[in-house]
PDB file of C-alpha atoms in Angstrom:
ATOM      1  CA  MET F 972       0.000   0.000   0.000  1.00 46.00           C
ATOM      2  CA  ASN F 973       1.208   3.498  -0.848  1.00 49.00           C
ATOM      3  CA  PRO F 974       2.561   5.377   2.250  1.00 53.00           C
ATOM      4  CA  LYS F 975       0.420   8.382   1.287  1.00 54.00           C
ATOM      5  CA  HIS F 976      -2.710   6.203   1.412  1.00 48.00           C
ATOM      6  CA  ILE F 977      -1.645   4.787   4.787  1.00 52.00           C
ATOM      7  CA  SER F 978      -1.263   8.328   6.170  1.00 55.00           C
ATOM      8  CA  VAL F 979      -4.712   9.340   4.929  1.00 52.00           C
ATOM      9  CA  PHE F 980      -6.217   6.133   6.350  1.00 51.00           C
ATOM     10  CA  VAL F 981      -4.570   6.722   9.755  1.00 54.00           C
ATOM     11  CA  VAL F 982      -5.802  10.325   9.934  1.00 54.00           C
ATOM     12  CA  ILE F 983      -9.380   9.450   8.938  1.00 53.00           C
ATOM     13  CA  SER F 984      -9.468   6.478  11.318  1.00 53.00           C
ATOM     14  CA  SER F 985      -8.088   8.610  14.151  1.00 56.00           C
ATOM     15  CA  PHE F 986     -10.683  11.332  13.665  1.00 53.00           C
ATOM     16  CA  LEU F 987     -13.532   8.796  13.460  1.00 49.00           C
ATOM     17  CA  PHE F 988     -12.312   7.088  16.617  1.00 54.00           C
ATOM     18  CA  LEU F 989     -11.835  10.380  18.454  1.00 53.00           C
ATOM     19  CA  SER F 990     -15.215  11.762  17.434  1.00 52.00           C
ATOM     20  CA  ALA F 991     -16.847   8.813  19.194  1.00 51.00           C
ATOM     21  CA  CYS F 992     -15.098   9.505  22.504  1.00 52.00           C
ATOM     22  CA  LEU F 993     -14.387  13.221  22.602  1.00 50.00           C
ATOM     23  CA  SER F 994     -17.829  14.170  23.889  1.00 53.00           C
ATOM     24  CA  SER F 995     -17.048  12.649  27.287  1.00 60.00           C
ATOM     25  CA  ILE F 996     -13.599  14.191  27.843  1.00 76.00           C
ATOM     26  CA  SER F 997     -12.388  17.745  28.308  1.00 76.00           C
ATOM     27  CA  LYS F 998     -11.641  19.988  25.372  1.00 75.00           C
ATOM     28  CA  GLU F 999      -8.115  20.373  26.774  1.00 76.00           C
ATOM     29  CA  THR F1000      -7.532  16.620  26.481  1.00 80.00           C
ATOM     30  CA  SER F1001      -9.148  16.324  23.064  1.00 77.00           C
ATOM     31  CA  GLY F1002      -7.215  19.385  21.849  1.00 76.00           C
ATOM     32  CA  THR F1003      -3.969  17.775  22.994  1.00 79.00           C
ATOM     33  CA  VAL F1004      -4.743  14.554  21.113  1.00 81.00           C
ATOM     34  CA  VAL F1005      -6.015  16.185  17.915  1.00 81.00           C
ATOM     35  CA  GLY F1006      -3.185  18.753  17.944  1.00 79.00           C
ATOM     36  CA  GLY F1007      -0.644  15.946  18.303  1.00 79.00           C
ATOM     37  CA  ILE F1008      -2.143  13.998  15.401  1.00 82.00           C
ATOM     38  CA  VAL F1009      -2.246  17.040  13.125  1.00 80.00           C
ATOM     39  CA  GLY F1010       1.265  18.098  14.180  1.00 79.00           C
ATOM     40  CA  GLY F1011       2.611  14.597  13.562  1.00 80.00           C
ATOM     41  CA  MET F1012       1.013  14.472  10.132  1.00 79.00           C
ATOM     42  CA  LEU F1013       2.510  17.835   9.198  1.00 81.00           C
ATOM     43  CA  GLY F1014       5.910  16.751  10.547  1.00 80.00           C
ATOM     44  CA  SER F1015       5.801  13.594   8.438  1.00 81.00           C
ATOM     45  CA  LYS F1016       5.924  15.775   5.324  1.00 82.00           C
ATOM     46  CA  MET F1017       9.290  17.293   6.310  1.00 81.00           C
ATOM     47  CA  GLY F1018      12.805  15.938   5.817  1.00 71.00           C
ATOM     48  CA  LYS F1019      14.084  12.408   5.254  1.00 77.00           C
ATOM     49  CA  GLY F1020      15.529   9.696   7.481  1.00 75.00           C
ATOM     50  CA  LYS F1021      16.437  10.785  11.013  1.00 76.00           C
ATOM     51  CA  GLY F1022      15.576  14.384  10.136  1.00 79.00           C
ATOM     52  CA  ARG F1023      12.073  13.282   9.267  1.00 79.00           C
ATOM     53  CA  ASP F1024      11.757  11.352  12.538  1.00 79.00           C
ATOM     54  CA  ALA F1025      12.844  14.433  14.477  1.00 81.00           C
ATOM     55  CA  ALA F1026      10.369  16.578  12.518  1.00 81.00           C
ATOM     56  CA  ILE F1027       7.527  14.166  13.331  1.00 80.00           C
ATOM     57  CA  ILE F1028       8.396  14.098  17.044  1.00 81.00           C
ATOM     58  CA  GLY F1029       8.869  17.862  17.263  1.00 81.00           C
ATOM     59  CA  SER F1030       5.719  18.657  15.298  1.00 81.00           C
ATOM     60  CA  THR F1031       3.697  16.206  17.390  1.00 82.00           C
ATOM     61  CA  LEU F1032       4.868  17.895  20.602  1.00 82.00           C
ATOM     62  CA  VAL F1033       4.226  21.410  19.277  1.00 82.00           C
ATOM     63  CA  GLY F1034       0.813  20.396  17.894  1.00 80.00           C
ATOM     64  CA  SER F1035      -0.124  18.818  21.222  1.00 81.00           C
ATOM     65  CA  LEU F1036       0.891  21.950  23.116  1.00 81.00           C
ATOM     66  CA  ILE F1037      -1.073  24.231  20.784  1.00 82.00           C
ATOM     67  CA  GLY F1038      -4.124  21.935  20.925  1.00 79.00           C
ATOM     68  CA  LYS F1039      -3.928  21.748  24.722  1.00 76.00           C
ATOM     69  CA  THR F1040      -3.773  25.543  25.030  1.00 76.00           C
ATOM     70  CA  ILE F1041      -6.766  26.066  22.740  1.00 76.00           C
ATOM     71  CA  GLY F1042      -8.757  23.292  24.447  1.00 75.00           C
ATOM     72  CA  SER F1043      -8.004  24.669  27.915  1.00 71.00           C
ATOM     73  CA  TYR F1044      -9.289  28.090  26.836  1.00 68.00           C
ATOM     74  CA  MET F1045     -12.474  26.495  25.475  1.00 66.00           C
ATOM     75  CA  ASP F1046     -12.992  24.596  28.754  1.00 66.00           C
ATOM     76  CA  ARG F1047     -12.704  27.872  30.720  1.00 69.00           C
ATOM     77  CA  MET F1048     -15.290  29.519  28.469  1.00 63.00           C
ATOM     78  CA  ASP F1049     -17.659  26.547  28.917  1.00 66.00           C
ATOM     79  CA  ARG F1050     -17.314  26.792  32.719  1.00 66.00           C
ATOM     80  CA  MET F1051     -18.040  30.514  32.550  1.00 65.00           C
ATOM     81  CA  ASP F1052     -21.204  29.904  30.495  1.00 64.00           C
ATOM     82  CA  LYS F1053     -22.328  27.075  32.798  1.00 72.00           C
ATOM     83  CA  ALA F1054     -21.830  29.327  35.841  1.00 73.00           C
ATOM     84  CA  GLN F1055     -24.137  31.910  34.265  1.00 72.00           C
ATOM     85  CA  ILE F1056     -26.815  29.255  33.673  1.00 76.00           C
ATOM     86  CA  VAL F1057     -26.578  27.986  37.258  1.00 78.00           C
ATOM     87  CA  ASN F1058     -26.691  31.540  38.632  1.00 76.00           C
ATOM     88  CA  ALA F1059     -29.819  32.310  36.607  1.00 80.00           C
ATOM     89  CA  ILE F1060     -31.525  29.112  37.737  1.00 82.00           C
ATOM     90  CA  ALA F1061     -30.640  29.783  41.375  1.00 83.00           C
ATOM     91  CA  VAL F1062     -31.814  33.399  41.639  1.00 85.00           C
ATOM     92  CA  VAL F1063     -34.122  34.384  38.764  1.00 87.00           C
ATOM     93  CA  PRO F1064     -37.848  34.202  39.612  1.00 91.00           C
ATOM     94  CA  THR F1065     -39.957  31.607  37.782  1.00 92.00           C
ATOM     95  CA  GLY F1066     -41.057  32.861  34.357  1.00 91.00           C
ATOM     96  CA  GLN F1067     -38.464  35.639  34.120  1.00 91.00           C
ATOM     97  CA  SER F1068     -35.440  35.515  31.815  1.00 88.00           C
ATOM     98  CA  HIS F1069     -31.758  36.188  32.360  1.00 84.00           C
ATOM     99  CA  SER F1070     -29.670  36.933  29.255  1.00 82.00           C
ATOM    100  CA  TRP F1071     -25.938  37.374  28.867  1.00 78.00           C
ATOM    101  CA  GLN F1072     -23.192  37.333  26.281  1.00 76.00           C
ATOM    102  CA  ASN F1073     -19.821  35.751  26.911  1.00 71.00           C
ATOM    103  CA  PRO F1074     -17.380  38.605  26.185  1.00 72.00           C
ATOM    104  CA  ASN F1075     -14.710  36.220  24.892  1.00 70.00           C
ATOM    105  CA  THR F1076     -16.703  33.826  22.708  1.00 66.00           C
ATOM    106  CA  HIS F1077     -19.706  36.085  21.999  1.00 70.00           C
ATOM    107  CA  PHE F1078     -21.907  33.115  22.979  1.00 69.00           C
ATOM    108  CA  VAL F1079     -25.351  34.555  23.767  1.00 72.00           C
ATOM    109  CA  SER F1080     -27.789  32.739  25.989  1.00 75.00           C
ATOM    110  CA  ASP F1081     -31.137  33.393  27.557  1.00 84.00           C
ATOM    111  CA  VAL F1082     -32.245  31.259  30.524  1.00 86.00           C
ATOM    112  CA  ARG F1083     -35.762  31.214  31.966  1.00 90.00           C
ATOM    113  CA  PRO F1084     -36.707  29.071  34.981  1.00 91.00           C
ATOM    114  CA  VAL F1085     -40.120  27.518  34.255  1.00 93.00           C
ATOM    115  CA  SER F1086     -40.819  25.882  37.627  1.00 92.00           C
ATOM    116  CA  ASN F1087     -40.309  26.526  41.309  1.00 91.00           C
ATOM    117  CA  PHE F1088     -37.704  24.458  43.136  1.00 90.00           C
ATOM    118  CA  TYR F1089     -38.890  20.990  44.111  1.00 92.00           C
ATOM    119  CA  PRO F1090     -37.232  18.517  46.493  1.00 90.00           C
ATOM    120  CA  VAL F1091     -35.680  15.271  45.276  1.00 87.00           C
ATOM    121  CA  ASN F1092     -34.830  12.032  47.088  1.00 84.00           C
ATOM    122  CA  ASN F1093     -31.128  12.796  47.644  1.00 77.00           C
ATOM    123  CA  GLY F1094     -31.881  15.837  49.789  1.00 79.00           C
ATOM    124  CA  GLY F1095     -31.294  18.345  47.008  1.00 84.00           C
ATOM    125  CA  TYR F1096     -33.595  20.521  44.941  1.00 89.00           C
ATOM    126  CA  CYS F1097     -34.320  20.700  41.231  1.00 89.00           C
ATOM    127  CA  ARG F1098     -35.778  23.321  38.919  1.00 91.00           C
ATOM    128  CA  ASN F1099     -36.836  23.101  35.281  1.00 92.00           C
ATOM    129  CA  PHE F1100     -35.641  25.742  32.832  1.00 90.00           C
ATOM    130  CA  GLN F1101     -35.641  26.747  29.178  1.00 89.00           C
ATOM    131  CA  THR F1102     -32.745  28.275  27.316  1.00 84.00           C
ATOM    132  CA  LYS F1103     -32.645  29.863  23.887  1.00 82.00           C
ATOM    133  CA  VAL F1104     -29.609  29.144  21.735  1.00 74.00           C
ATOM    134  CA  ILE F1105     -28.626  29.497  18.079  1.00 68.00           C
ATOM    135  CA  ILE F1106     -28.153  26.160  16.286  1.00 66.00           C
ATOM    136  CA  ASP F1107     -27.158  26.207  12.601  1.00 69.00           C
ATOM    137  CA  GLY F1108     -28.161  29.871  12.444  1.00 74.00           C
ATOM    138  CA  ARG F1109     -31.671  29.230  13.778  1.00 78.00           C
ATOM    139  CA  PRO F1110     -32.914  30.083  17.278  1.00 81.00           C
ATOM    140  CA  GLU F1111     -33.929  26.997  19.263  1.00 82.00           C
ATOM    141  CA  THR F1112     -35.513  26.622  22.691  1.00 86.00           C
ATOM    142  CA  LEU F1113     -34.042  23.818  24.778  1.00 84.00           C
ATOM    143  CA  THR F1114     -35.418  22.531  28.064  1.00 88.00           C
ATOM    144  CA  GLY F1115     -33.529  21.076  30.971  1.00 87.00           C
ATOM    145  CA  THR F1116     -33.475  20.433  34.679  1.00 89.00           C
ATOM    146  CA  ALA F1117     -30.881  21.774  37.089  1.00 87.00           C
ATOM    147  CA  CYS F1118     -30.473  20.010  40.419  1.00 87.00           C
ATOM    148  CA  GLN F1119     -28.562  21.260  43.422  1.00 85.00           C
ATOM    149  CA  GLN F1120     -27.146  18.269  45.251  1.00 80.00           C
ATOM    150  CA  SER F1121     -27.045  18.048  49.049  1.00 78.00           C
ATOM    151  CA  SER F1122     -23.305  18.864  48.702  1.00 80.00           C
ATOM    152  CA  GLY F1123     -24.223  22.217  47.132  1.00 79.00           C
ATOM    153  CA  MET F1124     -22.916  21.246  43.672  1.00 79.00           C
ATOM    154  CA  TRP F1125     -25.209  21.731  40.670  1.00 82.00           C
ATOM    155  CA  ARG F1126     -25.910  19.168  37.961  1.00 82.00           C
ATOM    156  CA  ILE F1127     -27.620  20.159  34.722  1.00 80.00           C
ATOM    157  CA  GLU F1128     -29.614  17.424  33.010  1.00 78.00           C
TER     158      GLU F1128
END
C-alpha cells in the first residue's frame, strides 16, 4: 500500500475514533490529542531519514501543546457559560429571563426558569428551565433540569 494512502487512512481512522469519545472528555484533552495527530502528520511531510523522525516528534509535541492551550481556553469559556446558567436558575424568579453574552466567545444565551424548586430524594432541589440558543443559524428553545445536590454542587440534566 502506498505510504500516502496509509497516512490518509490513519488520519481518517483517528478522527472517526476520536469523534466517538471526545464528547465525554475535556476539550483540553481532546485538543492535545487532535493537535498531536495534526502536528505529527505535518511533521511527516518534512525531511528524510532521522531528520524526518525528528520533525515528526517535534511537530507532534508542538501540535499537542497548541491543541492543549486552545482546548483549555475552550474549557474555561464553557465553565463561565455554565456558571451563568446555574446563577440564573438559582436566583431568577420563575417565568423571568436572564440573558448574557460571553465577552470572549460572543456566545449569547437566555435562561428562563419555568418551575419553582422541588425537592428530590437525595436531599437536594431541582428546577426546570428553558434556554434559547442558536443552532445552525436558527434560534432553538431547549429545556432542561438543574439540580442542586445536598453537597451544594449543581448538575444540569
